[in-house]
Coordinates of C-alpha atoms in Angstrom, one line a residue:
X1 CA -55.7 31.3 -60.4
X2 CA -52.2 32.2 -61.9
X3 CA -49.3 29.8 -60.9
X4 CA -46.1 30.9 -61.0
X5 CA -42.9 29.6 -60.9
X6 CA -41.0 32.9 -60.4
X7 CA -40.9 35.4 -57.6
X8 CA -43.0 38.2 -59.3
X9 CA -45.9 38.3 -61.3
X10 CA -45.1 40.8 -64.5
X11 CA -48.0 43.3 -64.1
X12 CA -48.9 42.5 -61.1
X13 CA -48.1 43.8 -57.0
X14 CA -48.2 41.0 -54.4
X15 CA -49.9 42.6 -51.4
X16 CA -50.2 40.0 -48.8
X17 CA -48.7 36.4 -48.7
X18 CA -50.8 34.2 -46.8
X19 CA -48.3 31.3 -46.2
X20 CA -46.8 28.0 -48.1
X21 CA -49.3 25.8 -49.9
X22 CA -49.3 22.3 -51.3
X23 CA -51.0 19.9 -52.8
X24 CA -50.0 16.0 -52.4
X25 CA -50.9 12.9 -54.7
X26 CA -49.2 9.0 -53.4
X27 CA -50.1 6.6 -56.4
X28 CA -49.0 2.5 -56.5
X29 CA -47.3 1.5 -59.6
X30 CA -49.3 -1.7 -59.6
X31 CA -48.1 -5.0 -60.4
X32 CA -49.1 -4.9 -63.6
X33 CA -47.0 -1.7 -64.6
X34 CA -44.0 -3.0 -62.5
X35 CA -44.1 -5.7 -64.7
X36 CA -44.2 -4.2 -68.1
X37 CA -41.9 -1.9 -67.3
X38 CA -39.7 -4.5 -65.9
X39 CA -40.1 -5.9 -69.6
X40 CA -39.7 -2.4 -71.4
X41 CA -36.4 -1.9 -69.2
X42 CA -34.9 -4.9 -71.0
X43 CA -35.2 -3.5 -74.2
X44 CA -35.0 -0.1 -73.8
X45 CA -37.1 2.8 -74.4
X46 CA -39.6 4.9 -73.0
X47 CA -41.9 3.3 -70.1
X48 CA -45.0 4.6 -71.1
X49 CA -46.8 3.3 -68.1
X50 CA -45.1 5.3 -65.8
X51 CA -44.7 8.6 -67.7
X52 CA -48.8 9.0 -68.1
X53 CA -49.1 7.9 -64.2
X54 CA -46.0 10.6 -63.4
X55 CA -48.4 13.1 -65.8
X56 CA -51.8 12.4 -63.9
X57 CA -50.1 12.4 -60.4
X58 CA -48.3 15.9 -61.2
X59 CA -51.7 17.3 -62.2
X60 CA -53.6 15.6 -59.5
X61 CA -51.2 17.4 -57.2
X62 CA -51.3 21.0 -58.7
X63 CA -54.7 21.2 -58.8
X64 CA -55.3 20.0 -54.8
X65 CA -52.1 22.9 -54.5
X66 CA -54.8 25.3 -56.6
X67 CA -58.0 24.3 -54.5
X68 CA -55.8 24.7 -51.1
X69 CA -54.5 28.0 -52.2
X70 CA -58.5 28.8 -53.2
X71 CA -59.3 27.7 -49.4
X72 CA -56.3 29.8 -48.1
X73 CA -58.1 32.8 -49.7
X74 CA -54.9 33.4 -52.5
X75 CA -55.8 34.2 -56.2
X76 CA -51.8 33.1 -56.9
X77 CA -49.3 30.7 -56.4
X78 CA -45.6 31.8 -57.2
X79 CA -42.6 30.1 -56.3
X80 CA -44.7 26.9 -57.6
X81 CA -41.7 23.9 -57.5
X82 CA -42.5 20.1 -57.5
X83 CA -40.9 17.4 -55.8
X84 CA -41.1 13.8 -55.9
X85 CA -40.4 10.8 -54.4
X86 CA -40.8 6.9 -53.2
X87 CA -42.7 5.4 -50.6
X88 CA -41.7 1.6 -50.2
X89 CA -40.7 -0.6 -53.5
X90 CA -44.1 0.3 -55.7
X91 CA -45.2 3.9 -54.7
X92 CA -44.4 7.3 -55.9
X93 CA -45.2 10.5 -54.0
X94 CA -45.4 14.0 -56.2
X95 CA -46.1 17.1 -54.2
X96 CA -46.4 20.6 -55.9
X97 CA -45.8 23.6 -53.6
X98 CA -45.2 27.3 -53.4
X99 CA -46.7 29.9 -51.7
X100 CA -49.9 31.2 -51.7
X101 CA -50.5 35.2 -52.4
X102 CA -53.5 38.0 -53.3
X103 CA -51.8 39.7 -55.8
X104 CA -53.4 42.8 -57.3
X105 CA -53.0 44.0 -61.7
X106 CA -50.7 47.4 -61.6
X107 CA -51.2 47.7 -65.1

């Protein structure tokens, strides 16, 4: 599955959208992390609890977007964006999104 994050696909014609997709990962920071980072923000530096959780949630995300654009009948994703957010004081919600297209090689 090619994802995109531009409009067009070099080489390629898009001949039939078949609508927005998305993929959508909520992980808990845990008491433990909250606490180390709480520590690590003291001192300075990077958190290194929560950059590998932002990693694994961003991937978790993109590939649900993939298998939702495989179940939409797509063989691409352009437009592909991510967006993030918090849900309460300890979760973070990462959603990956674009839309969904059969595009077909011109070259």
């Amino acid at each position: 599955m090619l994802v995109v994050t531009t409009e067009n696909i070099p080489g390629h014609q898009i001949t039939e959208v078949k609508g927005s997709v998305y993929g959508i990962i909520v992980r808990s920071r845990g008491l433990g992390g909250d606490i180390m980072a709480g520590l690590k923000g003291l001192v300075g530096g990077e958190i290194k609890q929560y950059t590998a959780m932002l990693e694994d949630s961003r991937k978790a995300a993109l590939d649900r977007m993939i298998k939702n654009a495989h179940q939409m009948g797509a063989n691409a994703v352009v437009m592909m964006r991510y967006d993030s957010g918090s849900i309460g004081n300890n979760m973070s919600e990462i959603v990956a999104y674009g839309t969904a297209v059969i595009t077909e090689r011109t070259e």
